[in-house]
Coordinates of C-alpha atoms in Angstrom, one line a residue:
Chain A
X1 CA -12.8 -62.7 -15.7
X2 CA -16.1 -60.6 -16.7
X3 CA -17.0 -56.9 -16.5
X4 CA -19.3 -57.8 -13.4
X5 CA -17.7 -59.6 -11.2
X6 CA -14.4 -57.1 -12.3
X7 CA -13.9 -55.3 -8.7
X8 CA -13.8 -51.2 -9.7
X9 CA -10.4 -50.6 -10.4
X10 CA -9.3 -53.7 -11.4
X11 CA -7.0 -54.0 -13.9
X12 CA -7.3 -56.4 -17.1
X13 CA -3.9 -58.5 -17.7
X14 CA -3.2 -56.2 -20.2
X15 CA -3.7 -53.1 -18.7
X16 CA -2.0 -54.3 -15.6
X17 CA 1.2 -55.4 -17.5
X18 CA 1.6 -52.0 -18.7
X19 CA 1.1 -50.7 -15.5
X20 CA 4.4 -52.8 -14.3
X21 CA 6.5 -51.6 -17.3
X22 CA 5.2 -47.9 -16.4
X23 CA 6.4 -48.4 -12.6
X24 CA 9.3 -50.4 -13.5
X25 CA 10.6 -48.0 -16.1
X26 CA 9.9 -45.8 -13.8
X27 CA 12.5 -46.7 -10.5
X28 CA 14.5 -47.5 -13.9
X29 CA 14.8 -43.8 -14.1
X30 CA 14.3 -42.5 -10.6
X31 CA 17.5 -45.2 -9.7
X32 CA 20.2 -45.6 -12.3
X33 CA 22.0 -42.5 -11.5
X34 CA 22.5 -43.4 -7.9
X35 CA 23.7 -46.7 -9.4
X36 CA 25.7 -45.3 -11.4
X37 CA 27.4 -42.7 -9.9
X38 CA 28.1 -45.6 -7.2
X39 CA 30.2 -47.1 -10.2
X40 CA 31.4 -44.1 -11.4
X41 CA 32.9 -43.1 -8.3
X42 CA 35.1 -46.0 -8.0
X43 CA 36.8 -46.5 -11.2
X44 CA 40.0 -46.4 -11.8
X45 CA 40.3 -44.7 -15.1
X46 CA 36.6 -43.2 -16.1
X47 CA 34.7 -45.4 -18.4
X48 CA 31.8 -43.6 -20.2
X49 CA 31.3 -47.1 -23.1
X50 CA 28.2 -48.8 -22.9
X51 CA 30.5 -51.3 -20.4
X52 CA 31.5 -48.6 -18.1
X53 CA 27.7 -49.5 -16.6
X54 CA 29.0 -52.6 -15.8
X55 CA 31.6 -53.1 -12.3
X56 CA 35.5 -53.9 -14.6
X57 CA 37.5 -55.4 -11.4
X58 CA 39.6 -54.6 -13.3
X59 CA 39.5 -51.0 -12.9
X60 CA 38.0 -50.8 -9.4
X61 CA 39.9 -48.6 -6.6
X62 CA 39.2 -46.7 -4.1
X63 CA 41.3 -43.8 -4.7
X64 CA 38.4 -41.5 -6.0
X65 CA 37.5 -41.5 -2.2
X66 CA 41.1 -40.8 -0.6
X67 CA 41.7 -38.4 -3.7
X68 CA 38.5 -36.4 -2.8
X69 CA 39.3 -35.7 1.4
X70 CA 42.9 -34.9 -0.5
X71 CA 40.6 -31.8 -1.8
X72 CA 38.1 -31.2 0.8
X73 CA 38.4 -32.7 4.7
X74 CA 34.9 -35.3 4.3
X75 CA 35.2 -36.1 8.0
X76 CA 34.2 -31.9 9.3
X77 CA 32.2 -31.6 5.9
X78 CA 30.3 -34.3 7.3
X79 CA 30.4 -33.4 10.4
X80 CA 29.2 -29.7 9.5
X81 CA 26.6 -30.5 8.0
X82 CA 25.6 -32.7 10.9
X83 CA 25.8 -29.8 13.1
X84 CA 23.9 -27.3 10.8
X85 CA 20.5 -30.1 10.3
X86 CA 20.4 -31.1 13.8
X87 CA 20.6 -27.5 14.7
X88 CA 17.5 -27.6 12.6
X89 CA 15.7 -30.1 13.7
X90 CA 16.4 -29.8 17.6
X91 CA 15.1 -26.1 17.4
X92 CA 12.0 -27.5 15.0
X93 CA 11.3 -30.3 17.2
X94 CA 11.5 -27.6 20.5
X95 CA 9.8 -25.4 19.4
X96 CA 7.5 -26.1 16.4
X97 CA 6.2 -28.9 18.3
X98 CA 4.7 -26.4 21.4
X99 CA 3.3 -24.0 18.4
X100 CA 1.6 -27.2 16.5
X101 CA -0.1 -27.8 19.6
X102 CA -1.0 -24.2 20.6
X103 CA -2.6 -24.3 17.5
X104 CA -4.3 -27.5 17.5
X105 CA -5.3 -28.0 22.2
X106 CA -5.2 -24.5 22.7
X107 CA -7.6 -22.0 22.2
X108 CA -6.0 -18.9 21.8
X109 CA -6.3 -14.9 19.8
X110 CA -3.6 -15.4 17.2
X111 CA -4.6 -19.3 16.6
X112 CA -6.4 -18.9 13.2
X113 CA -3.8 -16.4 12.0
X114 CA -0.7 -18.2 13.0
X115 CA -2.0 -21.2 11.2
X116 CA -2.2 -18.7 7.9
X117 CA 1.3 -17.7 9.0
X118 CA 2.7 -21.1 8.5
X119 CA 0.8 -22.1 5.4
X120 CA 1.8 -18.5 3.7
X121 CA 5.5 -18.5 4.5
X122 CA 6.2 -21.9 2.7
X123 CA 5.2 -20.5 -0.8
X124 CA 7.6 -17.6 -0.1
X125 CA 9.8 -17.7 -2.2
X126 CA 13.4 -18.0 -0.3
X127 CA 15.7 -16.3 -2.7
X128 CA 14.1 -13.0 -2.6
X129 CA 15.0 -12.9 1.2
X130 CA 18.4 -14.7 0.2
X131 CA 19.9 -10.7 -0.3
X132 CA 18.2 -8.8 3.3
X133 CA 18.9 -12.2 5.1
X134 CA 22.4 -11.6 4.5
X135 CA 23.0 -8.5 5.3
X136 CA 21.5 -8.7 8.3
X137 CA 22.7 -11.8 9.8
X138 CA 26.5 -11.7 8.3
X139 CA 26.2 -7.8 8.4
X140 CA 24.2 -6.7 11.0
X141 CA 24.7 -9.3 13.7
X142 CA 27.9 -10.9 12.4
X143 CA 27.0 -14.1 12.2
X144 CA 29.0 -15.0 9.1
X145 CA 30.9 -17.9 9.2
X146 CA 29.6 -19.4 11.9
X147 CA 26.7 -23.3 12.3
X148 CA 24.1 -20.4 14.3
X149 CA 24.5 -17.7 11.4
X150 CA 23.8 -21.6 8.9
X151 CA 21.4 -22.9 11.1
X152 CA 18.7 -19.5 11.9
X153 CA 16.6 -18.9 8.8
X154 CA 16.0 -23.2 9.6
X155 CA 15.2 -22.8 12.7
X156 CA 12.0 -24.0 13.2
X157 CA 10.1 -25.5 9.8
X158 CA 6.8 -24.2 8.8
X159 CA 6.0 -27.6 6.9
X160 CA 6.9 -29.9 10.7
X161 CA 4.7 -27.3 12.9
X162 CA 1.6 -28.0 10.5
X163 CA 1.9 -32.0 10.5
X164 CA 2.4 -32.0 14.1
X165 CA -1.2 -29.7 14.7
X166 CA -2.4 -32.0 12.4
X167 CA -0.8 -35.2 14.2
X168 CA -2.4 -33.4 18.1
X169 CA -6.2 -32.8 15.7
X170 CA -6.1 -36.2 15.6
X171 CA -5.8 -37.2 19.4
X172 CA -8.8 -37.6 20.4
X173 CA -10.3 -34.3 23.5
X174 CA -11.8 -36.7 26.0
X175 CA -7.8 -37.8 27.2
X176 CA -7.3 -33.5 27.4
X177 CA -10.5 -33.4 29.1
X178 CA -9.9 -36.5 31.5
X179 CA -6.7 -34.8 32.4
X180 CA -7.6 -31.4 33.2
X181 CA -10.2 -32.9 35.0
X182 CA -7.7 -34.8 37.4
X183 CA -6.9 -31.5 37.7
X184 CA -3.2 -31.7 35.5
X185 CA -2.5 -28.0 34.5
X186 CA -2.3 -27.5 30.8
X187 CA 1.7 -27.8 30.6
X188 CA 0.7 -30.7 32.2
X189 CA -1.3 -32.3 29.8
X190 CA 0.5 -31.1 27.1
X191 CA 4.3 -33.4 28.7
X192 CA 2.0 -36.4 29.6
X193 CA -0.5 -36.3 27.5
X194 CA 0.3 -35.7 24.2
X195 CA 3.2 -35.4 23.7
X196 CA 4.0 -39.3 24.7
X197 CA 0.8 -39.4 21.6
X198 CA 2.3 -37.9 18.8
X199 CA 6.2 -39.8 19.2
X200 CA 5.4 -41.8 15.4
X201 CA 4.9 -38.1 14.4
X202 CA 8.4 -37.1 16.3
X203 CA 10.3 -39.4 13.2
X204 CA 7.8 -37.9 10.6
X205 CA 8.7 -34.2 11.4
X206 CA 12.6 -35.0 12.4
X207 CA 13.0 -37.0 8.8
X208 CA 11.8 -34.3 6.6
X209 CA 13.6 -31.5 8.6
X210 CA 16.8 -33.4 8.0
X211 CA 17.0 -33.7 5.1
X212 CA 16.3 -30.2 3.8
X213 CA 19.8 -28.1 5.9
X214 CA 21.8 -31.4 4.7
X215 CA 21.1 -31.3 1.3
X216 CA 21.1 -26.8 1.6
X217 CA 23.4 -25.4 -1.0
X218 CA 22.7 -21.5 -1.6
X219 CA 22.5 -19.6 1.6
X220 CA 25.1 -22.1 3.5
X221 CA 26.9 -21.1 0.6
X222 CA 27.0 -16.7 1.4
X223 CA 27.4 -17.1 4.8
X224 CA 30.8 -19.3 5.2
X225 CA 34.1 -18.0 3.4
X226 CA 35.5 -20.1 6.1
X227 CA 35.9 -23.9 4.2
X228 CA 37.1 -25.1 7.6
X229 CA 32.9 -24.1 8.7
X230 CA 31.7 -25.5 5.1
X231 CA 28.7 -28.3 5.6
X232 CA 29.4 -31.2 3.0
X233 CA 27.2 -30.1 0.0
X234 CA 29.0 -26.5 -0.1
X235 CA 32.4 -27.7 0.1
X236 CA 31.7 -30.9 -2.8
X237 CA 30.4 -27.4 -4.9
X238 CA 33.8 -26.1 -5.0
X239 CA 35.0 -29.2 -5.5
X240 CA 32.6 -29.2 -8.6
X241 CA 33.1 -25.6 -9.8
X242 CA 37.0 -24.7 -9.2
X243 CA 39.1 -27.8 -8.4
X244 CA 38.0 -30.4 -10.4
X245 CA 39.1 -29.1 -13.9
X246 CA 43.0 -29.6 -12.2
X247 CA 42.5 -33.0 -11.5
X248 CA 43.3 -36.1 -13.0
X249 CA 40.4 -38.2 -12.3
X250 CA 37.3 -35.5 -11.7
X251 CA 34.7 -37.7 -11.9
X252 CA 35.8 -39.9 -10.0
X253 CA 36.9 -38.1 -6.8
X254 CA 33.4 -35.8 -7.3
X255 CA 31.1 -38.6 -7.3
X256 CA 32.7 -40.4 -4.6
X257 CA 32.1 -37.4 -2.7
X258 CA 28.6 -37.1 -4.3
X259 CA 28.2 -40.9 -2.9
X260 CA 29.2 -39.2 1.0
X261 CA 26.7 -36.8 0.9
X262 CA 24.4 -38.4 -0.5
X263 CA 24.8 -41.9 1.8
X264 CA 24.0 -40.3 4.8
X265 CA 20.1 -39.6 4.3
X266 CA 19.6 -42.3 1.4
X267 CA 20.2 -45.0 4.3
X268 CA 18.4 -43.1 6.1
X269 CA 15.5 -42.5 4.0
X270 CA 15.1 -46.2 3.5
X271 CA 15.1 -47.4 7.0
X272 CA 12.5 -45.2 7.9
X273 CA 10.8 -45.4 5.1
X274 CA 7.5 -46.1 6.8
X275 CA 6.9 -43.4 8.4
X276 CA 7.6 -41.4 5.0
X277 CA 3.8 -40.8 4.6
X278 CA 2.5 -39.6 1.5
X279 CA -0.8 -37.3 3.9
X280 CA 0.7 -35.9 6.7
X281 CA 3.0 -35.0 4.8
X282 CA 0.9 -33.8 1.9
X283 CA -1.3 -32.4 5.1
X284 CA 1.6 -30.1 6.0
X285 CA 1.5 -28.0 3.3
X286 CA -1.6 -27.3 1.9
X287 CA -3.2 -27.7 6.5
Chain B
X1 CA -15.8 -15.0 24.1
X2 CA -17.0 -18.3 26.6
X3 CA -18.8 -17.3 28.5
X4 CA -17.2 -19.6 31.6
X5 CA -14.3 -16.4 30.1
X6 CA -16.9 -13.8 30.9
X7 CA -18.4 -14.9 34.2
X8 CA -14.1 -14.7 35.7
X9 CA -14.5 -11.1 35.1
X10 CA -12.8 -9.2 37.2
X11 CA -16.0 -7.4 38.9
X12 CA -17.1 -11.0 39.8
X13 CA -14.0 -12.8 41.0
X14 CA -13.7 -9.6 43.6
X15 CA -16.1 -11.0 45.7
X16 CA -13.5 -13.9 46.5
X17 CA -11.1 -11.0 49.3
X18 CA -7.8 -12.2 50.2
X19 CA -6.5 -13.1 46.4
X20 CA -6.6 -9.9 45.3
X21 CA -4.5 -8.4 42.7
X22 CA -3.4 -12.9 41.2
X23 CA -6.4 -13.4 40.4
X24 CA -8.1 -10.3 38.7
X25 CA -4.7 -10.7 36.6
X26 CA -5.5 -13.9 34.7
X27 CA -9.0 -12.5 33.5
X28 CA -6.9 -9.7 31.8
X29 CA -4.5 -11.5 30.3
X30 CA -7.4 -14.2 29.0
X31 CA -8.9 -11.1 27.3
X32 CA -6.4 -10.1 25.8
X33 CA -5.0 -13.6 25.2
X34 CA -8.0 -15.6 24.3
X35 CA -9.3 -18.2 27.1
X36 CA -5.6 -20.4 26.9
X37 CA -3.1 -18.0 27.1
X38 CA -0.7 -20.0 27.5
X39 CA -1.7 -20.7 23.3
X40 CA -0.2 -17.4 22.6
X41 CA 2.8 -17.6 24.8
X42 CA 4.6 -21.4 23.2
X43 CA 3.7 -19.9 19.8
X44 CA 6.7 -17.3 20.5
X45 CA 8.6 -18.4 19.5
X46 CA 7.7 -19.7 16.2
X47 CA 5.8 -16.1 15.7
X48 CA 9.3 -14.2 17.0
X49 CA 10.9 -16.6 14.0
X50 CA 8.7 -15.6 11.3
X51 CA 9.2 -12.0 12.1
X52 CA 12.9 -12.1 12.2
X53 CA 12.8 -14.1 9.2
X54 CA 10.5 -13.6 7.3
X55 CA 8.1 -10.6 8.0
X56 CA 11.7 -8.2 8.7
X57 CA 13.4 -9.8 5.8
X58 CA 10.6 -8.8 3.6
X59 CA 9.8 -5.2 4.3
X60 CA 14.1 -4.8 4.4
X61 CA 13.8 -6.2 0.3
X62 CA 11.2 -3.6 -0.6
X63 CA 13.1 -0.3 1.0
X64 CA 16.7 -2.1 0.1
X65 CA 15.4 -2.2 -3.9
X66 CA 13.6 1.3 -3.6
X67 CA 17.5 2.7 -2.4
X68 CA 20.6 3.6 -3.3
X69 CA 21.9 0.4 -1.6
X70 CA 25.2 0.3 -0.5
X71 CA 27.6 -2.8 2.0
X72 CA 29.3 -0.6 4.0
X73 CA 31.2 -1.5 7.7
X74 CA 29.0 -2.7 10.3
X75 CA 27.4 0.5 12.7
X76 CA 28.9 3.0 10.1
X77 CA 26.7 5.8 9.7
X78 CA 25.9 6.5 6.3
X79 CA 23.9 7.7 3.6
X80 CA 22.3 5.8 0.8
X81 CA 19.6 7.4 -0.6
X82 CA 15.3 7.1 -1.6
X83 CA 15.7 6.8 -5.4
X84 CA 11.9 5.9 -6.7
X85 CA 11.9 2.9 -8.5
X86 CA 15.5 3.4 -10.5
X87 CA 16.7 0.3 -9.9
X88 CA 13.2 -1.2 -11.0
X89 CA 14.5 1.0 -14.6
X90 CA 18.1 -0.5 -14.0
X91 CA 16.8 -4.6 -13.9
X92 CA 14.0 -4.5 -16.3
X93 CA 16.7 -3.0 -18.7
X94 CA 19.3 -5.6 -18.3
X95 CA 20.1 -7.2 -21.1
X96 CA 21.5 -9.6 -18.8
X97 CA 18.4 -9.9 -16.5
X98 CA 16.1 -9.6 -19.8
X99 CA 17.6 -13.0 -20.4
X100 CA 17.7 -14.8 -17.3
X101 CA 13.9 -14.5 -17.3
X102 CA 13.4 -15.7 -20.8
X103 CA 15.3 -18.0 -19.2
X104 CA 13.1 -19.4 -16.3
X105 CA 9.7 -19.3 -18.6
X106 CA 11.7 -21.6 -20.6
X107 CA 12.3 -23.6 -18.0
X108 CA 8.7 -23.6 -16.8
X109 CA 7.2 -24.4 -19.4
X110 CA 8.8 -27.5 -19.5
X111 CA 9.0 -28.9 -16.5
X112 CA 5.9 -27.3 -15.1
X113 CA 3.6 -29.4 -17.4
X114 CA 6.2 -32.3 -17.3
X115 CA 6.0 -32.9 -14.3
X116 CA 1.6 -32.2 -13.6
X117 CA 1.7 -35.6 -16.0
X118 CA 4.8 -38.1 -14.0
X119 CA 3.8 -37.1 -10.6
X120 CA -0.1 -37.8 -11.1
X121 CA 0.3 -40.9 -13.9
X122 CA 2.8 -42.4 -11.1
X123 CA 0.8 -41.9 -8.3
X124 CA -2.9 -43.3 -9.8
X125 CA 0.0 -46.3 -11.2
X126 CA 1.5 -47.2 -8.0
X127 CA -1.3 -46.3 -6.0
X128 CA -3.1 -49.9 -6.4
X129 CA 0.4 -51.3 -6.4
X130 CA 0.6 -54.4 -4.1
X131 CA 3.8 -56.2 -5.1
X132 CA 7.2 -53.7 -4.8
X133 CA 5.4 -51.7 -3.1
X134 CA 8.1 -50.6 -0.6
X135 CA 11.1 -51.1 -2.9
X136 CA 8.4 -48.7 -6.2
X137 CA 8.6 -45.8 -2.5
X138 CA 11.9 -45.5 -2.1
X139 CA 12.7 -46.0 -4.9
X140 CA 10.4 -43.4 -6.8
X141 CA 11.1 -40.6 -3.6
X142 CA 15.0 -40.8 -3.1
X143 CA 16.9 -38.7 -6.0
X144 CA 13.5 -36.0 -4.0
X145 CA 15.5 -36.9 -1.0
X146 CA 19.3 -36.5 -1.5
X147 CA 21.5 -33.2 -1.7
X148 CA 21.3 -31.4 -5.7
X149 CA 24.1 -31.2 -5.5
X150 CA 24.8 -35.0 -5.2
X151 CA 23.1 -35.5 -8.5
X152 CA 24.7 -33.5 -10.1
X153 CA 27.6 -34.1 -10.9
X154 CA 26.1 -37.8 -12.4
X155 CA 24.3 -36.0 -14.4
X156 CA 27.2 -34.1 -15.6
X157 CA 28.8 -37.2 -15.8
X158 CA 26.5 -39.0 -18.0
X159 CA 25.6 -35.3 -20.7
X160 CA 29.1 -34.7 -20.6
X161 CA 30.7 -34.9 -24.4
X162 CA 31.9 -38.2 -23.9
X163 CA 29.6 -39.7 -21.3
X164 CA 27.0 -42.4 -21.4
X165 CA 24.4 -40.7 -23.2
X166 CA 25.5 -39.4 -25.8
X167 CA 27.2 -43.0 -26.1
X168 CA 24.7 -45.0 -26.2
X169 CA 22.7 -42.0 -28.7
X170 CA 25.9 -42.2 -31.1
X171 CA 25.5 -40.1 -33.5
X172 CA 22.3 -38.9 -31.9
X173 CA 24.7 -37.1 -29.9
X174 CA 23.8 -33.4 -30.3
X175 CA 27.0 -31.3 -30.7
X176 CA 27.8 -29.3 -29.5
X177 CA 26.9 -31.3 -26.0
X178 CA 24.1 -30.8 -24.1
X179 CA 25.0 -28.6 -20.6
X180 CA 26.9 -26.6 -22.9
X181 CA 24.9 -26.6 -26.5
X182 CA 22.7 -22.7 -26.6
X183 CA 20.1 -24.2 -27.2
X184 CA 19.8 -27.9 -25.2
X185 CA 21.5 -26.3 -21.8
X186 CA 18.4 -24.6 -20.4
X187 CA 15.8 -27.3 -21.1
X188 CA 18.8 -29.9 -19.5
X189 CA 17.7 -28.2 -16.4
X190 CA 14.4 -28.9 -16.8
X191 CA 13.9 -32.2 -17.0
X192 CA 17.3 -32.9 -13.9
X193 CA 15.4 -30.8 -12.1
X194 CA 11.4 -32.8 -13.5
X195 CA 14.0 -36.1 -12.9
X196 CA 14.3 -34.1 -9.3
X197 CA 11.6 -33.0 -7.6
X198 CA 9.0 -35.9 -9.2
X199 CA 9.3 -38.0 -5.8
X200 CA 8.0 -34.5 -3.8
X201 CA 4.5 -34.3 -6.2
X202 CA 4.1 -38.7 -6.6
X203 CA 4.2 -38.2 -3.1
X204 CA 1.4 -35.4 -2.6
X205 CA -0.6 -36.4 -5.9
X206 CA -0.5 -40.1 -3.7
X207 CA -1.7 -37.7 -0.6
X208 CA -4.8 -36.5 -2.7
X209 CA -6.0 -39.8 -3.7
X210 CA -6.7 -41.2 -0.3
X211 CA -9.3 -39.1 -0.6
X212 CA -10.9 -39.8 -3.8
X213 CA -14.3 -41.9 -3.4
X214 CA -14.1 -46.1 -4.4
X215 CA -17.8 -45.6 -4.7
X216 CA -16.9 -42.8 -8.0
X217 CA -14.8 -45.7 -9.3
X218 CA -17.6 -48.3 -8.9
X219 CA -20.7 -46.2 -10.3
X220 CA -18.0 -45.4 -13.4
X221 CA -16.8 -48.7 -13.4
X222 CA -21.1 -49.9 -13.2
X223 CA -21.6 -47.2 -16.4
X224 CA -19.0 -49.6 -18.0
X225 CA -16.2 -47.2 -18.2
X226 CA -12.5 -48.8 -18.8
X227 CA -9.1 -48.1 -16.1
X228 CA -8.4 -45.2 -18.8
X229 CA -11.5 -43.9 -18.5
X230 CA -11.9 -43.4 -15.2
X231 CA -8.3 -42.0 -14.8
X232 CA -9.2 -38.9 -17.2
X233 CA -13.2 -38.8 -15.4
X234 CA -12.8 -40.0 -12.0
X235 CA -8.7 -39.2 -10.8
X236 CA -7.7 -36.3 -12.9
X237 CA -10.9 -34.5 -11.4
X238 CA -10.6 -35.4 -8.4
X239 CA -7.1 -34.7 -7.2
X240 CA -7.8 -31.5 -8.9
X241 CA -6.7 -29.7 -5.5
X242 CA -3.7 -31.2 -5.4
X243 CA -3.4 -30.1 -8.9
X244 CA -3.3 -26.4 -8.1
X245 CA -0.7 -27.1 -5.3
X246 CA 1.7 -28.9 -7.3
X247 CA 0.7 -26.4 -10.4
X248 CA 2.0 -23.4 -7.3
X249 CA 4.3 -25.4 -5.6
X250 CA 6.6 -26.7 -9.0
X251 CA 6.6 -22.7 -10.4
X252 CA 7.8 -21.6 -7.5
X253 CA 10.4 -24.1 -7.4
X254 CA 11.4 -22.8 -10.4
X255 CA 11.6 -20.0 -10.2
X256 CA 14.1 -20.3 -7.5
X257 CA 16.6 -22.0 -9.3
X258 CA 19.9 -21.5 -8.4
X259 CA 21.8 -24.3 -7.6
X260 CA 22.1 -26.2 -11.4
X261 CA 22.8 -23.8 -13.4
X262 CA 25.6 -22.4 -10.6
X263 CA 27.4 -26.4 -11.1
X264 CA 25.4 -28.0 -14.1
X265 CA 26.8 -25.9 -16.4
X266 CA 29.2 -23.5 -14.7
X267 CA 27.3 -20.5 -13.4
X268 CA 24.7 -20.4 -16.2
X269 CA 26.3 -21.3 -19.4
X270 CA 27.2 -21.1 -22.2
X271 CA 27.2 -17.3 -22.2
X272 CA 23.7 -16.6 -19.5
X273 CA 21.6 -19.0 -21.6
X274 CA 21.3 -20.6 -19.0
X275 CA 21.0 -17.9 -15.7
X276 CA 17.9 -17.4 -13.6
X277 CA 17.2 -15.0 -11.7
X278 CA 17.9 -16.1 -8.5
X279 CA 21.8 -16.8 -9.9
X280 CA 22.0 -12.4 -11.2
X281 CA 20.9 -11.7 -8.0
X282 CA 23.6 -13.4 -6.7
X283 CA 26.4 -12.5 -8.6
X284 CA 25.1 -8.7 -9.1
X285 CA 24.1 -7.8 -5.1
X286 CA 26.8 -10.3 -3.3
X287 CA 29.4 -10.0 -6.0
X288 CA 29.3 -6.5 -7.4
X289 CA 27.4 -5.4 -4.5
X290 CA 24.5 -4.3 -5.6
X291 CA 22.2 -5.0 -3.5
X292 CA 19.3 -2.4 -4.4
X293 CA 19.2 -3.8 -7.7
X294 CA 19.1 -7.9 -7.0
X295 CA 16.5 -6.8 -4.1
X296 CA 14.6 -5.1 -7.9
X297 CA 14.7 -8.1 -9.4
X298 CA 13.9 -10.7 -6.8
X299 CA 10.7 -8.2 -6.6
X300 CA 9.7 -8.2 -10.2
X301 CA 10.5 -12.1 -9.6
X302 CA 7.6 -13.2 -7.5
X303 CA 5.3 -11.1 -8.4
X304 CA 5.8 -12.8 -12.1
X305 CA 6.1 -15.9 -10.1
X306 CA 2.4 -14.8 -7.9
X307 CA 0.2 -13.8 -10.8
X308 CA 1.5 -17.3 -12.4
X309 CA 0.9 -19.0 -9.4
X310 CA -2.3 -17.1 -9.0
X311 CA -3.7 -18.3 -12.4
X312 CA -2.9 -22.1 -12.0
X313 CA -4.9 -22.3 -9.3
X314 CA -7.7 -20.1 -11.2
X315 CA -7.8 -22.0 -13.8
X316 CA -6.4 -25.1 -12.7
X317 CA -10.1 -24.8 -9.7
X318 CA -8.0 -25.1 -6.4
X319 CA -10.8 -25.0 -3.9
X320 CA -12.1 -27.4 -1.6
X321 CA -14.4 -28.4 -1.5

């Protein structure tokens, strides 16, 4: 391949191979722990030797899943995680979408400041707010050990607000003007013109909003003491930190719980991965 | 305010007569809230949310840190005297707190540069790939979208004394093993978090790479630059705003460290060698019932983190256009 004919950015053969090796190695390092999680969760006796990487029919069992389910109620954990994440998704879609619309399409006083706030709050470490939020929500409002107390600090995802705004900005202004000339009220414009057009954004927003609370540990850990109300991430963490040592195959049961916690998000993510678009999410953080 | 709005001011509207009071209201609303008052109305829930969940707790945290704050029964009237900077003095002279700050320093020194370098290299490699694109994207992002509690379980399994990693490296296995070794515990956590978060930062770089004009690569190529050369002279400067953002976000995430020391090293072990400021805040503030002391740690932590983030932003030249 001569230098003149080379398309910019095109690699020589050696460089292309190098890039392939880098990417392949990267994929292996990222994926292997997940594979190993599944393998480990199916082992009757933990096999940490090199050979243990491969499934061994003589050592396969589903008993770990039964064992973890006896210690922590997987079903109620999943339900609680679902209510927590679902509540946050609902709040974000309801309130975040109309805020995004107001920020992108309508002209009102305070618009610039609200947008700046949406970006700013993403840089405030939650941990600074942890103690006062705990005092407010658990002690003053009496919302400890409730789903509402869990959801409240996450109710509207600011990244999602900014992504919604970005999508509404991309809709040609003429569409709104045409509807207004036809006599549609602003609310009608929002409901019948704008929202149907940002439907693809909904999937992206739901996806990124869902994984936050589903995976969250610290806040629900602080706010729920009652096991029957704990999301799966919290009850599994409690199992890892306290009960695991007293069981026969602690790693097997731990990994079985990890598979149950990870599977819904990983499957959702694989199914909807084409909506996980870099430019949208990038703009959600930096505006 | 536009001329259209002015044209509908009360004085001009009055000749319309009967509608009277009703039509006079609208311009007032518009004068206060701007051309489309609906915008303010639609954003009200979000603004209330920000006030309740961010603004108020922020002020409250600061208030707590300056008072002898303690938990009491809801509704009980108790005296919580103002004690000035006593909480700050107590926090900054507590060896446990100082150690946690040093630990997070070690964490950031390993995690932040590693994150930036790996993310930019992998994003560049991924950007123009044609085959297996979806597969590679999914595999790079999967650790980021998975719960830390779940992946911590498999890291515990792999890095335990008798685990796969030690079995693979054989005689090179550290003694005591990774997570119970005072020197290695924090670096192992830093590696874990780098691995876990990398997908998100690759994603930010991928977004930034779409904004690097192709002409720059073309002219670099015309000037005889190979791919390596154009990586350093076109890609790296081209994604500078993203680098500033990644530095800042990685620093903030790192300073928020809690789940990993809590679970991977069984509560900041061994002997506090991997405890983090947030972990100490949890222990002292909620377990020991000293929220004022914990709030003071939080304020100091945020001031340090924001200072580092601003410095990084300055040196990485984060100004966009």
